[in-house]
Short mmCIF file of C-alpha atoms in Angstrom, two decimals:
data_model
loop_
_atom_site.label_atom_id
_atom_site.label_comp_id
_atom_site.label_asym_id
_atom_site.label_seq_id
_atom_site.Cartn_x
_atom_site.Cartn_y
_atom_site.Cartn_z
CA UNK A 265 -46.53 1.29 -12.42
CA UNK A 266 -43.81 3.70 -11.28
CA UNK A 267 -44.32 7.38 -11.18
CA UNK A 268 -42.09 10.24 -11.95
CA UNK A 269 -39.06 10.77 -13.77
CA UNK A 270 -35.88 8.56 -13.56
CA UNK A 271 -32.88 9.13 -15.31
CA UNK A 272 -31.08 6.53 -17.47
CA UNK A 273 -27.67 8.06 -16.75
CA UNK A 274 -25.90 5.87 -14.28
CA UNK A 275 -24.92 7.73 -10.82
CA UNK A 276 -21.52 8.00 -9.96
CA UNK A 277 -19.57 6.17 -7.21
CA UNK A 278 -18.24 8.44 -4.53
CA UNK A 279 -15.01 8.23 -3.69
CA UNK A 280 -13.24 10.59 -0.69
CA UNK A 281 -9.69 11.82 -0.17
CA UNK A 282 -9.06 9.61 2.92
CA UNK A 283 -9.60 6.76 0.32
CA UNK A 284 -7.14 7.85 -1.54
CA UNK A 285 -4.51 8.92 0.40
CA UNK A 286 -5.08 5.48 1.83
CA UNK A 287 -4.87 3.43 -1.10
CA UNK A 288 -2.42 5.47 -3.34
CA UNK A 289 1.21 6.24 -2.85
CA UNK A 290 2.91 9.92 -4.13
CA UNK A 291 3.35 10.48 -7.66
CA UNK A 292 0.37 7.49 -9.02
CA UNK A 293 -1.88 7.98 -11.32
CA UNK A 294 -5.59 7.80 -9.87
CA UNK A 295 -7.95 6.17 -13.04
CA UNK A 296 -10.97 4.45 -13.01
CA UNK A 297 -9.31 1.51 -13.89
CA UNK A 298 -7.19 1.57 -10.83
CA UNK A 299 -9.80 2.37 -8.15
CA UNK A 300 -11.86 -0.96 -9.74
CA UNK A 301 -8.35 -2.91 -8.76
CA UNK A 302 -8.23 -1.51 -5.52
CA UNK A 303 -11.59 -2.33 -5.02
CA UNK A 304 -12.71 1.67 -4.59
CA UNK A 305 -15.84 1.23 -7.07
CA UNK A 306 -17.30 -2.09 -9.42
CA UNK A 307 -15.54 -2.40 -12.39
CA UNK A 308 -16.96 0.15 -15.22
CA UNK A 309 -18.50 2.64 -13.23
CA UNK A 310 -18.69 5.90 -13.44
CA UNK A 311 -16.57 7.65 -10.40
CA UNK A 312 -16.86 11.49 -8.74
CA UNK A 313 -13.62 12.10 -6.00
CA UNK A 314 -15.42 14.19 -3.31
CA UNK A 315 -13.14 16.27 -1.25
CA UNK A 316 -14.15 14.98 2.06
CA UNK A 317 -11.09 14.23 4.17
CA UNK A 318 -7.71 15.31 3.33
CA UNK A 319 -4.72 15.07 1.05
CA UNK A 320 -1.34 15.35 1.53
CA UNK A 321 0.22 13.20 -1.31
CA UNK A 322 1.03 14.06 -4.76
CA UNK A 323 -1.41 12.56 -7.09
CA UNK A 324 -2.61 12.85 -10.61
CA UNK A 325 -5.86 12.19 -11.41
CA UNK A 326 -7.37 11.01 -14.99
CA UNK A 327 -10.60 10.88 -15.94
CA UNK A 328 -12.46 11.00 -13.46
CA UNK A 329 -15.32 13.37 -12.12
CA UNK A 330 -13.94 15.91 -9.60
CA UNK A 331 -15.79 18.31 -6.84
CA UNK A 332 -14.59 21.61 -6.83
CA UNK A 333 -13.92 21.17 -3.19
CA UNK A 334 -11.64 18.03 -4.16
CA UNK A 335 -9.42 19.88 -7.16
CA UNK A 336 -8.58 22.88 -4.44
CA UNK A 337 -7.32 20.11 -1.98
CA UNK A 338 -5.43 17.83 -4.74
CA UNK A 339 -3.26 21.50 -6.61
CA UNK A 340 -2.73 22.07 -3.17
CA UNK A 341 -1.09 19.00 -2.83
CA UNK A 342 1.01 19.97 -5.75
CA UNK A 343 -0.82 17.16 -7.54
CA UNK A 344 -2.83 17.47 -10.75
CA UNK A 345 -6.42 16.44 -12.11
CA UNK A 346 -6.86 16.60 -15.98
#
């Protein structure tokens, strides 16, 4: 039998800012969606961008779970997360 509490809320996948500037060019869109095609997290799952690493490209992120950390370094990218 196992002990203690477990959620049933599925974690989100980590994903940093060096994956991003990696994988994205200026001006994308950065959606769930397209980090499961670029092979960033499995298909469906629940992301989180963490702000380790840096930024220097424009993007615009949708929908996805953001650190506080990571928003700072995106605006000051002149990029935007709604």
């Amino acid at each position: 039998k196992l002990r203690g509490f477990s959620s049933l809320r599925a974690k989100r996948s980590p994903v940093s800012l060096d994956a991003l500037e990696a994988e994205f060019s200026a001006g994308q869109k950065v959606t769930p969606k397209t980090l499961a095609k670029k092979g960033l997290i499995p298909s469906g799952a629940r992301v989180k961008i963490i702000g380790s690493g840096s930024l220097k490209k424009k993007l615009v992120v949708i929908g996805c779970g953001v650190s506080v950390g990571a928003k700072e370094k995106i605006l000051a990218a002149g990029g935007e997360v709604r």
